[in-house]
PDB file of C-alpha atoms in Angstrom:
ATOM      1  CA  MET X   1      -0.142  -0.058  -0.169  1.00 42.00           C
ATOM      2  CA  THR X   2       1.030   3.234  -0.511  1.00 39.00           C
ATOM      3  CA  GLY X   3       0.444   6.014   1.618  1.00 43.00           C
ATOM      4  CA  ALA X   4      -1.873   9.440   0.810  1.00 48.00           C
ATOM      5  CA  ARG X   5       1.585  11.848   0.471  1.00 45.00           C
ATOM      6  CA  PRO X   6       4.735  10.158   0.424  1.00 44.00           C
ATOM      7  CA  SER X   7       6.861  12.948  -0.080  1.00 52.00           C
ATOM      8  CA  SER X   8       5.666  15.438   2.666  1.00 62.00           C
ATOM      9  CA  PRO X   9       7.779  16.097   5.235  1.00 82.00           C
ATOM     10  CA  ASP X  10       4.297  15.624   7.359  1.00 92.00           C
ATOM     11  CA  PRO X  11       5.344  12.050   8.908  1.00 93.00           C
ATOM     12  CA  LEU X  12       1.276  11.198   9.220  1.00 96.00           C
ATOM     13  CA  LEU X  13       0.103  11.724   6.046  1.00 95.00           C
ATOM     14  CA  ALA X  14       2.635   9.214   4.618  1.00 93.00           C
ATOM     15  CA  ILE X  15       0.744   6.501   6.544  1.00 95.00           C
ATOM     16  CA  LEU X  16      -2.541   7.655   5.302  1.00 97.00           C
ATOM     17  CA  PRO X  17      -4.901   6.172   2.202  1.00 96.00           C
ATOM     18  CA  GLY X  18      -4.690   8.403  -1.074  1.00 95.00           C
ATOM     19  CA  PRO X  19      -6.807   8.365  -4.197  1.00 94.00           C
ATOM     20  CA  GLY X  20      -4.745   5.870  -5.839  1.00 93.00           C
ATOM     21  CA  ASP X  21      -5.472   3.434  -3.224  1.00 95.00           C
ATOM     22  CA  SER X  22      -7.742   1.372  -5.063  1.00 92.00           C
ATOM     23  CA  ASP X  23      -5.969  -2.404  -5.586  1.00 89.00           C
ATOM     24  CA  ARG X  24      -7.174  -3.557  -2.137  1.00 91.00           C
ATOM     25  CA  PRO X  25      -8.901  -3.363   0.980  1.00 96.00           C
ATOM     26  CA  TRP X  26      -7.554  -1.047   3.443  1.00 97.00           C
ATOM     27  CA  LEU X  27     -10.345  -1.406   5.954  1.00 98.00           C
ATOM     28  CA  VAL X  28     -13.046  -3.946   6.929  1.00 98.00           C
ATOM     29  CA  TRP X  29     -15.840  -3.212   9.507  1.00 97.00           C
ATOM     30  CA  TYR X  30     -17.636  -5.572  11.071  1.00 97.00           C
ATOM     31  CA  SER X  31     -20.897  -4.804  13.256  1.00 95.00           C
ATOM     32  CA  PRO X  32     -23.632  -7.256  13.673  1.00 95.00           C
ATOM     33  CA  GLY X  33     -25.522  -8.043  10.757  1.00 92.00           C
ATOM     34  CA  GLU X  34     -23.078  -5.951   8.553  1.00 93.00           C
ATOM     35  CA  ARG X  35     -19.714  -6.139   6.728  1.00 96.00           C
ATOM     36  CA  VAL X  36     -18.486  -2.770   4.824  1.00 96.00           C
ATOM     37  CA  GLU X  37     -15.051  -3.224   3.055  1.00 97.00           C
ATOM     38  CA  LEU X  38     -13.369   0.053   2.161  1.00 97.00           C
ATOM     39  CA  THR X  39     -10.388   0.757  -0.424  1.00 97.00           C
ATOM     40  CA  GLY X  40      -7.816   3.423   0.296  1.00 97.00           C
ATOM     41  CA  HIS X  41      -9.726   5.624  -2.495  1.00 97.00           C
ATOM     42  CA  VAL X  42     -12.669   5.399  -0.667  1.00 97.00           C
ATOM     43  CA  LEU X  43     -11.762   6.356   2.359  1.00 98.00           C
ATOM     44  CA  SER X  44      -9.358   8.721   0.759  1.00 98.00           C
ATOM     45  CA  MET X  45     -12.486  10.571  -0.898  1.00 98.00           C
ATOM     46  CA  TRP X  46     -14.635  10.632   2.729  1.00 98.00           C
ATOM     47  CA  ALA X  47     -11.615  12.413   3.941  1.00 98.00           C
ATOM     48  CA  ALA X  48     -11.313  14.457   1.718  1.00 98.00           C
ATOM     49  CA  LYS X  49     -14.817  15.394   1.644  1.00 98.00           C
ATOM     50  CA  CYS X  50     -14.770  15.744   5.589  1.00 98.00           C
ATOM     51  CA  ALA X  51     -11.642  18.093   5.442  1.00 98.00           C
ATOM     52  CA  GLY X  52     -13.772  20.193   2.798  1.00 98.00           C
ATOM     53  CA  LEU X  53     -16.438  20.755   5.457  1.00 98.00           C
ATOM     54  CA  LEU X  54     -14.559  21.421   7.862  1.00 98.00           C
ATOM     55  CA  SER X  55     -12.437  23.654   6.151  1.00 98.00           C
ATOM     56  CA  ALA X  56     -14.887  25.651   4.721  1.00 98.00           C
ATOM     57  CA  GLU X  57     -17.135  26.059   8.363  1.00 98.00           C
ATOM     58  CA  ALA X  58     -13.971  26.496  10.595  1.00 98.00           C
ATOM     59  CA  GLY X  59     -11.098  27.746   8.310  1.00 96.00           C
ATOM     60  CA  GLY X  60      -7.515  25.884   8.447  1.00 94.00           C
ATOM     61  CA  GLY X  61      -6.297  23.760  11.625  1.00 97.00           C
ATOM     62  CA  PRO X  62      -9.376  23.359  13.731  1.00 98.00           C
ATOM     63  CA  ARG X  63      -9.871  21.271  16.907  1.00 98.00           C
ATOM     64  CA  VAL X  64     -12.413  18.658  15.977  1.00 98.00           C
ATOM     65  CA  HIS X  65     -14.718  17.142  18.761  1.00 98.00           C
ATOM     66  CA  VAL X  66     -15.171  13.602  17.116  1.00 98.00           C
ATOM     67  CA  ALA X  67     -17.849  12.060  19.535  1.00 97.00           C
ATOM     68  CA  LEU X  68     -18.464   8.873  17.744  1.00 96.00           C
ATOM     69  CA  PRO X  69     -17.996   5.381  18.584  1.00 93.00           C
ATOM     70  CA  VAL X  70     -15.446   3.095  17.308  1.00 93.00           C
ATOM     71  CA  GLY X  71     -16.349   2.688  13.873  1.00 94.00           C
ATOM     72  CA  TRP X  72     -15.224   3.730   9.870  1.00 95.00           C
ATOM     73  CA  ARG X  73     -17.136   6.688  10.379  1.00 96.00           C
ATOM     74  CA  ALA X  74     -14.811   7.733  13.527  1.00 96.00           C
ATOM     75  CA  LEU X  75     -11.870   7.389  11.374  1.00 97.00           C
ATOM     76  CA  THR X  76     -12.892   9.050   8.404  1.00 97.00           C
ATOM     77  CA  TRP X  77     -13.345  12.279  10.466  1.00 98.00           C
ATOM     78  CA  CYS X  78     -10.291  11.969  12.086  1.00 98.00           C
ATOM     79  CA  LEU X  79      -8.293  11.811   8.781  1.00 98.00           C
ATOM     80  CA  GLY X  80     -10.310  14.601   7.364  1.00 98.00           C
ATOM     81  CA  THR X  81      -8.963  16.575  10.507  1.00 98.00           C
ATOM     82  CA  TRP X  82      -5.441  16.030   9.791  1.00 98.00           C
ATOM     83  CA  LEU X  83      -5.917  16.867   6.300  1.00 98.00           C
ATOM     84  CA  ALA X  84      -7.466  20.024   7.638  1.00 98.00           C
ATOM     85  CA  GLY X  85      -4.049  20.684   9.149  1.00 97.00           C
ATOM     86  CA  GLY X  86      -6.480  20.025  12.586  1.00 98.00           C
ATOM     87  CA  THR X  87      -6.421  18.021  16.106  1.00 98.00           C
ATOM     88  CA  ALA X  88      -8.820  14.975  16.401  1.00 98.00           C
ATOM     89  CA  LEU X  89     -10.424  15.750  19.937  1.00 98.00           C
ATOM     90  CA  VAL X  90     -11.975  12.110  20.899  1.00 98.00           C
ATOM     91  CA  GLY X  91     -14.771  11.088  22.925  1.00 97.00           C
ATOM     92  CA  THR X  92     -16.565  12.942  25.654  1.00 96.00           C
ATOM     93  CA  ALA X  93     -16.581  16.866  25.823  1.00 97.00           C
ATOM     94  CA  GLY X  94     -16.044  17.387  29.237  1.00 95.00           C
ATOM     95  CA  ALA X  95     -12.961  15.485  29.095  1.00 97.00           C
ATOM     96  CA  LEU X  96     -11.361  17.204  26.346  1.00 98.00           C
ATOM     97  CA  PRO X  97     -10.055  20.815  25.671  1.00 97.00           C
ATOM     98  CA  ALA X  98     -12.437  23.056  24.030  1.00 97.00           C
ATOM     99  CA  ALA X  99     -13.557  22.514  20.356  1.00 98.00           C
ATOM    100  CA  GLU X 100     -14.356  24.876  16.569  1.00 98.00           C
ATOM    101  CA  VAL X 101     -16.237  21.893  15.461  1.00 98.00           C
ATOM    102  CA  SER X 102     -17.905  19.083  17.042  1.00 98.00           C
ATOM    103  CA  VAL X 103     -19.071  15.650  15.335  1.00 98.00           C
ATOM    104  CA  ALA X 104     -21.480  13.325  17.023  1.00 98.00           C
ATOM    105  CA  SER X 105     -24.143  10.620  16.813  1.00 95.00           C
ATOM    106  CA  ALA X 106     -26.639  12.022  19.164  1.00 95.00           C
ATOM    107  CA  PRO X 107     -27.285  15.719  20.170  1.00 96.00           C
ATOM    108  CA  GLN X 108     -26.886  14.926  23.841  1.00 96.00           C
ATOM    109  CA  ASP X 109     -23.670  14.287  22.856  1.00 97.00           C
ATOM    110  CA  LEU X 110     -21.928  17.159  20.952  1.00 97.00           C
ATOM    111  CA  SER X 111     -19.842  19.571  22.816  1.00 97.00           C
ATOM    112  CA  PRO X 112     -22.401  22.820  23.486  1.00 94.00           C
ATOM    113  CA  GLY X 113     -19.264  25.669  22.992  1.00 95.00           C
ATOM    114  CA  ALA X 114     -18.680  24.312  19.325  1.00 98.00           C
ATOM    115  CA  GLU X 115     -19.797  27.235  16.677  1.00 97.00           C
ATOM    116  CA  VAL X 116     -19.968  24.146  14.662  1.00 98.00           C
ATOM    117  CA  GLN X 117     -22.123  21.269  15.348  1.00 98.00           C
ATOM    118  CA  VAL X 118     -22.762  17.836  12.758  1.00 98.00           C
ATOM    119  CA  LEU X 119     -24.767  14.855  13.770  1.00 98.00           C
ATOM    120  CA  VAL X 120     -23.486  11.656  12.083  1.00 97.00           C
ATOM    121  CA  PRO X 121     -26.213   8.668  11.219  1.00 94.00           C
ATOM    122  CA  GLY X 122     -25.340   5.164  12.955  1.00 86.00           C
ATOM    123  CA  ALA X 123     -26.073   3.181  10.322  1.00 84.00           C
ATOM    124  CA  SER X 124     -22.987   2.386   8.507  1.00 84.00           C
ATOM    125  CA  LEU X 125     -24.468   3.156   4.888  1.00 84.00           C
ATOM    126  CA  ALA X 126     -27.046   6.146   5.395  1.00 91.00           C
ATOM    127  CA  VAL X 127     -27.166   8.366   3.026  1.00 93.00           C
ATOM    128  CA  ARG X 128     -28.397  11.287   5.778  1.00 95.00           C
ATOM    129  CA  TYR X 129     -28.858  11.956   9.579  1.00 95.00           C
ATOM    130  CA  ASP X 130     -31.790   9.266  10.842  1.00 90.00           C
ATOM    131  CA  GLY X 131     -33.382  12.013  12.728  1.00 88.00           C
ATOM    132  CA  GLU X 132     -34.481  15.478  13.241  1.00 91.00           C
ATOM    133  CA  LEU X 133     -31.774  18.130  12.583  1.00 95.00           C
ATOM    134  CA  PRO X 134     -31.656  20.925  15.335  1.00 94.00           C
ATOM    135  CA  PRO X 135     -31.034  24.339  13.797  1.00 94.00           C
ATOM    136  CA  LEU X 136     -28.014  25.025  12.412  1.00 96.00           C
ATOM    137  CA  VAL X 137     -26.728  21.311  12.767  1.00 98.00           C
ATOM    138  CA  LEU X 138     -24.783  20.134   9.552  1.00 98.00           C
ATOM    139  CA  ASP X 139     -25.864  16.729   8.085  1.00 98.00           C
ATOM    140  CA  GLY X 140     -22.627  14.175   8.748  1.00 97.00           C
ATOM    141  CA  VAL X 141     -23.428  12.569   5.711  1.00 97.00           C
ATOM    142  CA  ALA X 142     -25.753  14.607   3.185  1.00 97.00           C
ATOM    143  CA  ASP X 143     -23.814  18.082   3.807  1.00 98.00           C
ATOM    144  CA  VAL X 144     -20.423  16.113   3.524  1.00 98.00           C
ATOM    145  CA  MET X 145     -21.631  14.749  -0.114  1.00 97.00           C
ATOM    146  CA  THR X 146     -21.346  18.202  -1.079  1.00 97.00           C
ATOM    147  CA  HIS X 147     -17.379  18.532  -1.065  1.00 98.00           C
ATOM    148  CA  ALA X 148     -14.976  17.419  -3.908  1.00 98.00           C
ATOM    149  CA  ASP X 149     -13.551  13.776  -3.375  1.00 97.00           C
ATOM    150  CA  ARG X 150      -9.965  15.683  -3.334  1.00 97.00           C
ATOM    151  CA  PHE X 151      -8.363  18.015  -0.298  1.00 97.00           C
ATOM    152  CA  THR X 152      -4.672  18.837  -0.695  1.00 96.00           C
ATOM    153  CA  ALA X 153      -3.606  18.602   3.100  1.00 96.00           C
ATOM    154  CA  LEU X 154      -2.904  21.633   4.588  1.00 95.00           C
ATOM    155  CA  PRO X 155       1.089  22.015   5.787  1.00 92.00           C
ATOM    156  CA  CYS X 156       1.742  20.243   9.309  1.00 95.00           C
ATOM    157  CA  VAL X 157       5.269  20.421  11.398  1.00 94.00           C
ATOM    158  CA  PRO X 158       5.855  16.882  13.149  1.00 95.00           C
ATOM    159  CA  GLY X 159       5.242  18.938  16.402  1.00 96.00           C
ATOM    160  CA  ALA X 160       1.718  20.080  15.953  1.00 97.00           C
ATOM    161  CA  PRO X 161      -1.077  18.412  17.814  1.00 98.00           C
ATOM    162  CA  ALA X 162      -3.354  15.478  15.912  1.00 98.00           C
ATOM    163  CA  LEU X 163      -4.601  13.515  18.688  1.00 98.00           C
ATOM    164  CA  VAL X 164      -6.166  14.295  22.035  1.00 98.00           C
ATOM    165  CA  ALA X 165      -8.602  11.392  24.080  1.00 98.00           C
ATOM    166  CA  ASP X 166     -10.579  11.855  27.147  1.00 97.00           C
ATOM    167  CA  ASP X 167      -8.472   9.317  28.590  1.00 97.00           C
ATOM    168  CA  GLY X 168      -5.618  11.847  29.025  1.00 97.00           C
ATOM    169  CA  THR X 169      -3.928  10.581  25.889  1.00 97.00           C
ATOM    170  CA  ARG X 170      -2.227  13.270  23.632  1.00 98.00           C
ATOM    171  CA  LEU X 171      -0.154  12.666  20.507  1.00 98.00           C
ATOM    172  CA  GLU X 172       1.276  15.051  18.261  1.00 98.00           C
ATOM    173  CA  ARG X 173       1.559  14.258  14.401  1.00 97.00           C
ATOM    174  CA  GLY X 174       5.388  12.636  14.724  1.00 97.00           C
ATOM    175  CA  ALA X 175       4.278  10.688  17.784  1.00 97.00           C
ATOM    176  CA  LEU X 176       1.379   9.642  16.061  1.00 97.00           C
ATOM    177  CA  ALA X 177       2.904   8.123  13.135  1.00 96.00           C
ATOM    178  CA  ALA X 178       5.681   6.579  15.434  1.00 95.00           C
ATOM    179  CA  ALA X 179       3.375   5.242  17.740  1.00 94.00           C
ATOM    180  CA  ALA X 180       1.744   3.283  14.345  1.00 93.00           C
ATOM    181  CA  LEU X 181       4.883   2.810  12.880  1.00 92.00           C
ATOM    182  CA  GLY X 182       6.394   1.603  16.257  1.00 88.00           C
ATOM    183  CA  ALA X 183       4.239  -1.549  16.233  1.00 76.00           C
ATOM    184  CA  ALA X 184       5.398  -5.320  14.876  1.00 65.00           C
ATOM    185  CA  PRO X 185       5.705  -5.876  11.417  1.00 69.00           C
ATOM    186  CA  VAL X 186       2.512  -7.450   9.394  1.00 73.00           C
ATOM    187  CA  ALA X 187       4.600 -10.674   7.382  1.00 64.00           C
ATOM    188  CA  ASP X 188       1.008 -11.498   5.552  1.00 75.00           C
ATOM    189  CA  GLY X 189      -2.452 -11.400   6.171  1.00 81.00           C
ATOM    190  CA  ALA X 190      -4.751  -8.494   7.686  1.00 94.00           C
ATOM    191  CA  VAL X 191      -4.880  -6.755  10.989  1.00 95.00           C
ATOM    192  CA  LEU X 192      -7.894  -7.170  13.413  1.00 96.00           C
ATOM    193  CA  VAL X 193      -7.958  -3.777  15.643  1.00 96.00           C
ATOM    194  CA  ARG X 194     -10.982  -5.170  17.893  1.00 95.00           C
ATOM    195  CA  GLY X 195     -13.586  -1.816  18.857  1.00 94.00           C
ATOM    196  CA  ALA X 196     -13.986  -0.933  22.841  1.00 93.00           C
ATOM    197  CA  ALA X 197     -16.282   1.300  24.818  1.00 91.00           C
ATOM    198  CA  GLY X 198     -14.899   3.576  27.754  1.00 94.00           C
ATOM    199  CA  PRO X 199     -12.706   6.820  27.718  1.00 96.00           C
ATOM    200  CA  GLY X 200      -9.464   6.311  25.366  1.00 96.00           C
ATOM    201  CA  ALA X 201     -11.363   3.517  23.352  1.00 95.00           C
ATOM    202  CA  VAL X 202     -11.686   5.207  19.967  1.00 94.00           C
ATOM    203  CA  ALA X 203      -8.113   7.251  20.273  1.00 95.00           C
ATOM    204  CA  ARG X 204      -6.811   3.415  20.746  1.00 95.00           C
ATOM    205  CA  GLY X 205      -9.097   2.120  17.837  1.00 95.00           C
ATOM    206  CA  VAL X 206      -7.649   4.773  15.525  1.00 96.00           C
ATOM    207  CA  VAL X 207      -3.771   4.273  16.286  1.00 95.00           C
ATOM    208  CA  GLY X 208      -4.388   0.733  15.771  1.00 95.00           C
ATOM    209  CA  VAL X 209      -5.522   1.032  12.212  1.00 96.00           C
ATOM    210  CA  LEU X 210      -2.866   3.242  11.241  1.00 96.00           C
ATOM    211  CA  SER X 211      -0.701   0.821  13.025  1.00 94.00           C
ATOM    212  CA  ALA X 212      -2.146  -1.759  10.247  1.00 95.00           C
ATOM    213  CA  TRP X 213      -1.834   0.663   7.426  1.00 95.00           C
ATOM    214  CA  ALA X 214       1.561   1.792   8.672  1.00 93.00           C
ATOM    215  CA  ALA X 215       2.413  -2.170   8.196  1.00 92.00           C
ATOM    216  CA  GLY X 216       0.766  -2.593   4.702  1.00 91.00           C
ATOM    217  CA  ALA X 217      -1.976  -4.373   5.975  1.00 94.00           C
ATOM    218  CA  THR X 218      -5.464  -4.500   5.816  1.00 96.00           C
ATOM    219  CA  ALA X 219      -7.068  -3.247   9.133  1.00 97.00           C
ATOM    220  CA  VAL X 220     -10.017  -5.233  10.346  1.00 97.00           C
ATOM    221  CA  LEU X 221     -11.875  -3.073  13.055  1.00 97.00           C
ATOM    222  CA  VAL X 222     -14.163  -5.052  14.880  1.00 97.00           C
ATOM    223  CA  ASP X 223     -17.785  -2.806  16.764  1.00 95.00           C
ATOM    224  CA  ALA X 224     -17.423  -3.415  20.295  1.00 94.00           C
ATOM    225  CA  VAL X 225     -20.656  -5.019  20.917  1.00 95.00           C
ATOM    226  CA  CYS X 226     -19.861  -8.195  18.438  1.00 96.00           C
ATOM    227  CA  GLU X 227     -19.992 -11.478  19.945  1.00 96.00           C
ATOM    228  CA  GLU X 228     -17.141 -13.785  20.049  1.00 96.00           C
ATOM    229  CA  ALA X 229     -18.746 -15.786  17.320  1.00 97.00           C
ATOM    230  CA  LEU X 230     -18.667 -12.947  14.891  1.00 97.00           C
ATOM    231  CA  VAL X 231     -14.906 -11.690  15.684  1.00 97.00           C
ATOM    232  CA  ALA X 232     -13.606 -15.255  14.991  1.00 97.00           C
ATOM    233  CA  LEU X 233     -15.801 -14.998  11.722  1.00 97.00           C
ATOM    234  CA  ALA X 234     -13.554 -11.917  10.682  1.00 97.00           C
ATOM    235  CA  VAL X 235     -10.814 -13.534  11.589  1.00 96.00           C
ATOM    236  CA  ARG X 236     -11.136 -16.721   9.507  1.00 96.00           C
ATOM    237  CA  GLN X 237     -12.912 -14.990   6.436  1.00 96.00           C
ATOM    238  CA  GLU X 238     -10.218 -11.741   6.384  1.00 96.00           C
ATOM    239  CA  GLY X 239      -7.006 -13.770   6.745  1.00 94.00           C
ATOM    240  CA  VAL X 240      -6.194 -11.913  10.008  1.00 95.00           C
ATOM    241  CA  THR X 241      -2.683 -12.944  11.306  1.00 91.00           C
ATOM    242  CA  ALA X 242      -2.071 -10.074  13.756  1.00 90.00           C
ATOM    243  CA  ARG X 243      -3.949  -8.168  16.332  1.00 89.00           C
ATOM    244  CA  ARG X 244      -3.621  -4.754  17.847  1.00 83.00           C
ATOM    245  CA  PRO X 245      -5.392  -3.134  20.834  1.00 73.00           C
ATOM    246  CA  GLY X 246      -8.337  -1.706  20.606  1.00 69.00           C
TER     247      GLY X 246
END
């Protein structure tokens, strides 16, 4: 696999998928009753659209509160935040710094202090938010889809903040890339990243996915609510040969 911006001085961008990465799945998402397979090209498209919305609504380098459960949509909002030169603040708003943008799957999880608020549907393949949007709140799919499929990443230095989690984790862009690159290599097959709940869970899942990509492997991301039988099925079906913390 090739990263999104291999020539960039920003080490994080070199790990991310780009428009040309369409030859194989980069991410396979498992949840009860669904399996979603995403190539690097598709992930890059979603990241670009999220970055476009963030830049249009909040400018460059936004602090983006992501209050979504472990899953592919939470991942794409983190990717979009990084393309826009911003910081992903992941988890419960009360345990995180103030944000310009708040993204959640339920109104009560939005950060009330964020000027820009976005609601994302829970269903993986939904084309719009599955409820009534409060006044001035954006739709995390329908409004995102209006933006371009490609986004030129804003320049960032390795020391720029990248990820802050509600368990106290704080990683700069260089440190986040190093954490992903420092995981054990994968000879063949895919990497299982099992979702969890509680403080820091989404951040650990995101780092686990990045470490799979840094090793040139497909990340198999499994919903925290999946029973052991479904996890075992994902391992067999996707050819999992390694696991990352989630």
